PDB file of C-alpha atoms in Angstrom:
ATOM      1  CA  MET A 139    -106.393 -14.712  84.329  1.00  0.00           C
ATOM      2  CA  ASP A 140    -105.520 -14.566  87.769  1.00  0.00           C
ATOM      3  CA  HIS A 141    -106.915 -16.971  90.117  1.00  0.00           C
ATOM      4  CA  GLU A 142    -106.584 -15.071  93.363  1.00  0.00           C
ATOM      5  CA  GLY A 143    -109.381 -12.823  92.447  1.00  0.00           C
ATOM      6  CA  ILE A 144    -111.966 -15.844  92.098  1.00  0.00           C
ATOM      7  CA  GLU A 145    -113.955 -16.159  95.404  1.00  0.00           C
ATOM      8  CA  LEU A 146    -113.674 -19.762  96.726  1.00  0.00           C
ATOM      9  CA  ILE A 147    -116.559 -21.085  98.390  1.00  0.00           C
ATOM     10  CA  ASP A 148    -115.664 -24.338 100.809  1.00  0.00           C
ATOM     11  CA  LYS A 149    -119.245 -26.250 100.584  1.00  0.00           C
ATOM     12  CA  VAL A 150    -122.545 -25.779  99.062  1.00  0.00           C
ATOM     13  CA  ARG A 151    -125.684 -27.587  99.731  1.00  0.00           C
ATOM     14  CA  LEU A 152    -128.682 -27.519  97.300  1.00  0.00           C
ATOM     15  CA  TRP A 153    -132.311 -29.080  97.817  1.00  0.00           C
ATOM     16  CA  PRO A 154    -135.672 -27.780  96.053  1.00  0.00           C
ATOM     17  CA  SER A 155    -136.438 -25.225  98.658  1.00  0.00           C
ATOM     18  CA  HIS A 156    -133.200 -23.584  99.369  1.00  0.00           C
ATOM     19  CA  ALA A 157    -129.339 -23.510  99.492  1.00  0.00           C
ATOM     20  CA  MET A 158    -127.005 -23.419 102.473  1.00  0.00           C
ATOM     21  CA  ILE A 159    -123.489 -21.589 101.982  1.00  0.00           C
ATOM     22  CA  ALA A 160    -121.411 -21.661 104.807  1.00  0.00           C
ATOM     23  CA  GLY A 161    -124.261 -23.106 107.408  1.00  0.00           C
ATOM     24  CA  ARG A 162    -126.391 -20.040 105.822  1.00  0.00           C
ATOM     25  CA  PRO A 163    -129.747 -20.709 104.237  1.00  0.00           C
ATOM     26  CA  HIS A 164    -130.516 -18.699 100.921  1.00  0.00           C
ATOM     27  CA  ARG A 165    -133.339 -18.532  98.707  1.00  0.00           C
ATOM     28  CA  VAL A 166    -132.955 -20.444  95.567  1.00  0.00           C
ATOM     29  CA  LYS A 167    -134.258 -19.875  91.634  1.00  0.00           C
ATOM     30  CA  TRP A 168    -133.873 -22.965  89.321  1.00  0.00           C
ATOM     31  CA  GLY A 169    -133.086 -22.700  85.894  1.00  0.00           C
ATOM     32  CA  ALA A 170    -132.821 -26.220  83.801  1.00  0.00           C
ATOM     33  CA  TRP A 171    -129.009 -25.536  83.594  1.00  0.00           C
ATOM     34  CA  ALA A 172    -128.353 -23.299  86.580  1.00  0.00           C
ATOM     35  CA  VAL A 173    -129.693 -21.934  89.897  1.00  0.00           C
ATOM     36  CA  TYR A 174    -129.793 -18.419  90.681  1.00  0.00           C
ATOM     37  CA  LEU A 175    -129.249 -17.255  94.464  1.00  0.00           C
ATOM     38  CA  PRO A 176    -130.747 -13.789  94.841  1.00  0.00           C
ATOM     39  CA  GLY A 177    -129.224 -12.574  98.045  1.00  0.00           C
ATOM     40  CA  PRO A 178    -125.702 -13.469  97.077  1.00  0.00           C
ATOM     41  CA  GLN A 179    -126.544 -12.850  93.525  1.00  0.00           C
ATOM     42  CA  ILE A 180    -124.675 -16.225  92.510  1.00  0.00           C
ATOM     43  CA  LYS A 181    -125.579 -18.044  89.485  1.00  0.00           C
ATOM     44  CA  LEU A 182    -124.265 -21.650  90.165  1.00  0.00           C
ATOM     45  CA  MET A 183    -124.084 -24.319  87.321  1.00  0.00           C
ATOM     46  CA  HIS A 184    -125.458 -27.233  88.133  1.00  0.00           C
ATOM     47  CA  ALA A 185    -122.902 -30.722  87.873  1.00  0.00           C
ATOM     48  CA  VAL A 186    -122.747 -34.102  88.619  1.00  0.00           C
ATOM     49  CA  ALA A 187    -119.008 -35.269  88.627  1.00  0.00           C
ATOM     50  CA  GLY A 188    -117.542 -31.709  87.858  1.00  0.00           C
ATOM     51  CA  ARG A 189    -119.830 -32.053  84.381  1.00  0.00           C
ATOM     52  CA  GLN A 190    -122.742 -29.422  83.130  1.00  0.00           C
ATOM     53  CA  HIS A 191    -125.895 -31.311  84.109  1.00  0.00           C
ATOM     54  CA  CYS A 192    -129.463 -30.053  83.222  1.00  0.00           C
ATOM     55  CA  ILE A 193    -132.937 -30.679  85.191  1.00  0.00           C
ATOM     56  CA  TYR A 194    -135.434 -29.901  82.742  1.00  0.00           C
ATOM     57  CA  TYR A 195    -138.324 -32.304  82.965  1.00  0.00           C
ATOM     58  CA  LYS A 196    -137.846 -32.955  79.581  1.00  0.00           C
ATOM     59  CA  ALA A 197    -133.981 -33.516  79.576  1.00  0.00           C
ATOM     60  CA  PRO A 198    -133.277 -37.368  79.216  1.00  0.00           C
ATOM     61  CA  ARG A 199    -131.530 -39.301  81.824  1.00  0.00           C
ATOM     62  CA  ARG A 200    -128.035 -38.435  82.233  1.00  0.00           C
ATOM     63  CA  GLU A 201    -126.679 -42.387  82.766  1.00  0.00           C
ATOM     64  CA  GLU A 202    -128.998 -43.661  79.784  1.00  0.00           C
ATOM     65  CA  VAL A 203    -127.395 -41.047  77.265  1.00  0.00           C
ATOM     66  CA  LEU A 204    -123.923 -41.324  78.265  1.00  0.00           C
ATOM     67  CA  GLY A 205    -123.818 -45.289  78.416  1.00  0.00           C
ATOM     68  CA  GLY A 206    -125.535 -44.949  74.676  1.00  0.00           C
ATOM     69  CA  PHE A 207    -128.832 -46.660  75.760  1.00  0.00           C
ATOM     70  CA  ASP A 208    -130.684 -43.532  74.881  1.00  0.00           C
ATOM     71  CA  ARG A 209    -131.784 -43.893  71.061  1.00  0.00           C
ATOM     72  CA  ARG A 210    -133.327 -40.261  70.753  1.00  0.00           C
ATOM     73  CA  ARG A 211    -132.323 -38.200  67.641  1.00  0.00           C
ATOM     74  CA  ASP A 212    -130.385 -35.888  69.866  1.00  0.00           C
ATOM     75  CA  ALA A 213    -128.822 -38.279  72.278  1.00  0.00           C
ATOM     76  CA  GLU A 214    -125.290 -37.367  70.802  1.00  0.00           C
ATOM     77  CA  ASP A 215    -125.746 -33.461  71.756  1.00  0.00           C
ATOM     78  CA  TRP A 216    -127.215 -34.511  75.083  1.00  0.00           C
ATOM     79  CA  ALA A 217    -123.981 -36.588  75.564  1.00  0.00           C
ATOM     80  CA  ARG A 218    -121.864 -34.060  74.587  1.00  0.00           C
ATOM     81  CA  ALA A 219    -123.809 -31.678  77.070  1.00  0.00           C
ATOM     82  CA  PHE A 220    -123.469 -33.958  80.036  1.00  0.00           C
ATOM     83  CA  SER A 221    -119.728 -34.683  79.002  1.00  0.00           C
ATOM     84  CA  THR A 222    -118.681 -30.704  79.007  1.00  0.00           C
ATOM     85  CA  PRO A 223    -116.653 -29.781  82.124  1.00  0.00           C
ATOM     86  CA  VAL A 224    -118.700 -27.292  84.166  1.00  0.00           C
ATOM     87  CA  LEU A 225    -115.801 -25.219  84.422  1.00  0.00           C
ATOM     88  CA  ARG A 226    -115.686 -24.503  80.751  1.00  0.00           C
ATOM     89  CA  ARG A 227    -119.045 -23.772  80.468  1.00  0.00           C
ATOM     90  CA  VAL A 228    -118.641 -21.247  83.658  1.00  0.00           C
ATOM     91  CA  ALA A 229    -115.773 -19.775  81.818  1.00  0.00           C
ATOM     92  CA  GLU A 230    -117.676 -19.176  78.489  1.00  0.00           C
ATOM     93  CA  ASN A 231    -120.502 -17.843  80.386  1.00  0.00           C
ATOM     94  CA  TRP A 232    -118.027 -15.367  82.132  1.00  0.00           C
ATOM     95  CA  VAL A 233    -116.620 -14.315  78.618  1.00  0.00           C
ATOM     96  CA  MET A 234    -120.268 -13.674  77.013  1.00  0.00           C
ATOM     97  CA  PHE A 235    -121.482 -11.765  80.134  1.00  0.00           C
ATOM     98  CA  GLN A 236    -118.554  -9.481  79.893  1.00  0.00           C
ATOM     99  CA  ARG A 237    -118.912  -8.764  76.110  1.00  0.00           C
ATOM    100  CA  LEU A 238    -122.689  -8.562  76.892  1.00  0.00           C
ATOM    101  CA  HIS A 239    -122.316  -5.735  79.619  1.00  0.00           C
ATOM    102  CA  ALA A 240    -119.674  -4.059  77.419  1.00  0.00           C
ATOM    103  CA  ALA A 241    -122.227  -3.682  74.793  1.00  0.00           C
ATOM    104  CA  GLY A 242    -125.047  -2.975  76.938  1.00  0.00           C
ATOM    105  CA  LEU A 243    -126.866  -5.705  76.387  1.00  0.00           C
ATOM    106  CA  GLY A 244    -126.188  -8.026  79.679  1.00  0.00           C
ATOM    107  CA  PRO A 245    -125.547  -7.485  83.442  1.00  0.00           C
ATOM    108  CA  GLU A 246    -122.366  -6.753  85.155  1.00  0.00           C
ATOM    109  CA  PRO A 247    -120.325  -9.931  85.596  1.00  0.00           C
ATOM    110  CA  MET A 248    -119.198  -9.160  89.156  1.00  0.00           C
ATOM    111  CA  GLY A 249    -117.122 -11.883  89.844  1.00  0.00           C
ATOM    112  CA  LEU A 250    -116.200 -15.683  89.434  1.00  0.00           C
ATOM    113  CA  VAL A 251    -117.116 -18.003  92.039  1.00  0.00           C
ATOM    114  CA  ALA A 252    -115.773 -22.055  92.582  1.00  0.00           C
ATOM    115  CA  VAL A 253    -117.142 -24.520  94.534  1.00  0.00           C
ATOM    116  CA  ARG A 254    -115.104 -27.122  96.292  1.00  0.00           C
ATOM    117  CA  ASP A 255    -117.790 -29.070  98.077  1.00  0.00           C
ATOM    118  CA  TYR A 256    -120.858 -28.988  96.197  1.00  0.00           C
ATOM    119  CA  ARG A 257    -123.721 -31.551  96.593  1.00  0.00           C
ATOM    120  CA  SER A 258    -127.166 -31.367  95.359  1.00  0.00           C
ATOM    121  CA  PHE A 259    -130.546 -33.009  95.663  1.00  0.00           C
ATOM    122  CA  PHE A 260    -129.460 -34.315  91.820  1.00  0.00           C
ATOM    123  CA  SER A 261    -125.852 -34.545  92.148  1.00  0.00           C
ATOM    124  CA  ARG A 262    -124.954 -38.418  92.905  1.00  0.00           C
ATOM    125  CA  GLY A 263    -122.693 -37.437  95.862  1.00  0.00           C
ATOM    126  CA  ARG A 264    -119.905 -34.402  96.088  1.00  0.00           C
ATOM    127  CA  GLY A 265    -118.122 -32.704  93.866  1.00  0.00           C
ATOM    128  CA  ILE A 266    -117.338 -29.055  92.042  1.00  0.00           C
ATOM    129  CA  THR A 267    -119.120 -26.611  90.058  1.00  0.00           C
ATOM    130  CA  ALA A 268    -118.744 -23.032  89.683  1.00  0.00           C
ATOM    131  CA  GLY A 269    -120.523 -19.847  89.014  1.00  0.00           C
ATOM    132  CA  LEU A 270    -120.833 -16.331  88.368  1.00  0.00           C
ATOM    133  CA  ARG A 271    -122.148 -13.130  90.588  1.00  0.00           C
ATOM    134  CA  LEU A 272    -124.100 -11.083  88.520  1.00  0.00           C
ATOM    135  CA  ALA A 273    -125.556  -7.994  88.655  1.00  0.00           C
ATOM    136  CA  ASP A 274    -129.686  -7.839  89.345  1.00  0.00           C
ATOM    137  CA  LEU A 275    -131.676  -6.842  86.189  1.00  0.00           C
ATOM    138  CA  THR A 276    -134.456  -6.022  88.234  1.00  0.00           C
ATOM    139  CA  LYS A 277    -133.007  -3.119  88.909  1.00  0.00           C
ATOM    140  CA  TYR A 278    -131.513  -1.853  85.647  1.00  0.00           C
ATOM    141  CA  PRO A 279    -133.438   0.463  83.576  1.00  0.00           C
ATOM    142  CA  GLU A 280    -135.779  -0.875  81.088  1.00  0.00           C
ATOM    143  CA  LYS A 281    -134.743  -0.700  77.529  1.00  0.00           C
ATOM    144  CA  ALA A 282    -135.640  -2.280  74.295  1.00  0.00           C
ATOM    145  CA  PRO A 283    -135.159  -5.985  74.063  1.00  0.00           C
ATOM    146  CA  ALA A 284    -131.412  -7.116  72.644  1.00  0.00           C
ATOM    147  CA  THR A 285    -131.768  -8.425  68.899  1.00  0.00           C
ATOM    148  CA  GLU A 286    -129.759 -10.888  67.198  1.00  0.00           C
ATOM    149  CA  ALA A 287    -127.905  -8.606  65.384  1.00  0.00           C
ATOM    150  CA  GLU A 288    -126.743  -7.000  68.634  1.00  0.00           C
ATOM    151  CA  LEU A 289    -125.618 -10.212  70.079  1.00  0.00           C
ATOM    152  CA  ARG A 290    -123.481 -11.067  67.169  1.00  0.00           C
ATOM    153  CA  GLU A 291    -121.938  -7.634  66.926  1.00  0.00           C
ATOM    154  CA  ALA A 292    -120.866  -7.973  70.499  1.00  0.00           C
ATOM    155  CA  GLY A 293    -119.316 -11.395  69.290  1.00  0.00           C
ATOM    156  CA  ILE A 294    -122.179 -14.028  70.964  1.00  0.00           C
ATOM    157  CA  VAL A 295    -123.350 -16.667  68.666  1.00  0.00           C
ATOM    158  CA  PRO A 296    -126.915 -17.219  70.110  1.00  0.00           C
ATOM    159  CA  ASP A 297    -128.085 -20.535  71.358  1.00  0.00           C
ATOM    160  CA  ARG A 298    -129.943 -23.059  68.473  1.00  0.00           C
ATOM    161  CA  SER A 299    -133.159 -22.385  69.958  1.00  0.00           C
ATOM    162  CA  ARG A 300    -132.662 -18.183  70.569  1.00  0.00           C
ATOM    163  CA  ALA A 301    -134.145 -18.541  74.076  1.00  0.00           C
ATOM    164  CA  SER A 302    -131.586 -16.139  74.996  1.00  0.00           C
ATOM    165  CA  LEU A 303    -133.533 -13.654  72.932  1.00  0.00           C
ATOM    166  CA  ARG A 304    -136.750 -14.684  73.729  1.00  0.00           C
ATOM    167  CA  GLU A 305    -136.190 -14.693  77.638  1.00  0.00           C
ATOM    168  CA  GLN A 306    -134.798 -11.465  78.412  1.00  0.00           C
ATOM    169  CA  ILE A 307    -135.323  -9.015  81.912  1.00  0.00           C
ATOM    170  CA  ARG A 308    -135.684  -5.514  80.906  1.00  0.00           C
ATOM    171  CA  GLY A 309    -134.339  -6.113  77.478  1.00  0.00           C
ATOM    172  CA  TYR A 310    -131.116  -7.654  78.784  1.00  0.00           C
ATOM    173  CA  VAL A 311    -129.891 -11.196  78.084  1.00  0.00           C
ATOM    174  CA  SER A 312    -129.657 -12.735  81.190  1.00  0.00           C
ATOM    175  CA  ASP A 313    -129.285 -17.072  80.292  1.00  0.00           C
ATOM    176  CA  LEU A 314    -126.914 -18.125  77.702  1.00  0.00           C
ATOM    177  CA  ASN A 315    -127.060 -21.573  78.719  1.00  0.00           C
ATOM    178  CA  ASN A 316    -129.417 -24.500  76.729  1.00  0.00           C
ATOM    179  CA  LEU A 317    -128.551 -27.831  74.818  1.00  0.00           C
ATOM    180  CA  HIS A 318    -127.188 -25.892  72.147  1.00  0.00           C
ATOM    181  CA  GLY A 319    -126.042 -22.850  74.617  1.00  0.00           C
ATOM    182  CA  ALA A 320    -124.946 -19.435  73.279  1.00  0.00           C
ATOM    183  CA  MET A 321    -120.873 -19.279  72.209  1.00  0.00           C
ATOM    184  CA  PRO A 322    -118.226 -16.248  72.365  1.00  0.00           C
ATOM    185  CA  GLU A 323    -117.298 -16.256  68.721  1.00  0.00           C
ATOM    186  CA  ASP A 324    -113.334 -16.336  68.497  1.00  0.00           C
ATOM    187  CA  GLY A 325    -113.015 -16.827  72.400  1.00  0.00           C
ATOM    188  CA  GLU A 326    -110.921 -20.094  72.750  1.00  0.00           C
ATOM    189  CA  ALA A 327    -108.165 -18.198  74.200  1.00  0.00           C
ATOM    190  CA  GLU A 328    -110.347 -16.517  76.959  1.00  0.00           C
ATOM    191  CA  VAL A 329    -112.389 -19.259  77.942  1.00  0.00           C
ATOM    192  CA  ALA A 330    -109.295 -21.461  78.683  1.00  0.00           C
ATOM    193  CA  ALA A 331    -107.643 -19.090  80.386  1.00  0.00           C
ATOM    194  CA  VAL A 332    -110.868 -18.554  82.591  1.00  0.00           C
ATOM    195  CA  GLU A 333    -111.181 -22.183  82.915  1.00  0.00           C
ATOM    196  CA  ALA A 334    -107.435 -22.733  83.761  1.00  0.00           C
ATOM    197  CA  ALA A 335    -107.798 -19.999  86.449  1.00  0.00           C
ATOM    198  CA  LEU A 336    -110.846 -21.743  88.178  1.00  0.00           C
ATOM    199  CA  ALA A 337    -109.408 -24.983  88.419  1.00  0.00           C
ATOM    200  CA  ARG A 338    -106.188 -23.207  89.818  1.00  0.00           C
ATOM    201  CA  ALA A 339    -108.808 -21.804  92.430  1.00  0.00           C
ATOM    202  CA  LEU A 340    -110.030 -25.514  93.291  1.00  0.00           C
ATOM    203  CA  GLY A 341    -106.377 -26.370  93.542  1.00  0.00           C
ATOM    204  CA  ARG A 342    -106.593 -29.058  90.441  1.00  0.00           C
TER     205      ARG A 342
END
């Protein structure tokens, strides 16, 4: 994949009430693993030090999990999630949304975005992140909800909790991220190519 087609944003600042991009304020819609900016139609993954992050109120404390101090049953799963490079998870999302859109099950992925200087109220300092520009599903014609069989036929392994199926917008899959998030089946080569392109766009 050519990194020159990736939109590079120099600076993003996130507060609970709004985002600032290139000095301009934007509305935000918060999710557990990502934030959506309706104006520019950008979905940015949460990140701390270049790794995936979750702000769900029931999520464990990042430092306790990664330090081995959290004893909950799924602590290893949380450690894996918090250790996942954010560029990789964005690449996985890109491949999945391409497949979903081709199958008529998800929004059109309109482009990749990489952020060189990213800071949020939870990020513990500056870092990088990335995301996608996605078409607005609220403007799509309503259809019957996508089924698990359709997702699997499109090459998507649903998230373990099936939230991607429960939380659809107008019958389209809109969110793929979870502790055990959805994954592209046999998508290793595609994901690696996108992840590498994002890294090159950021000069890494």
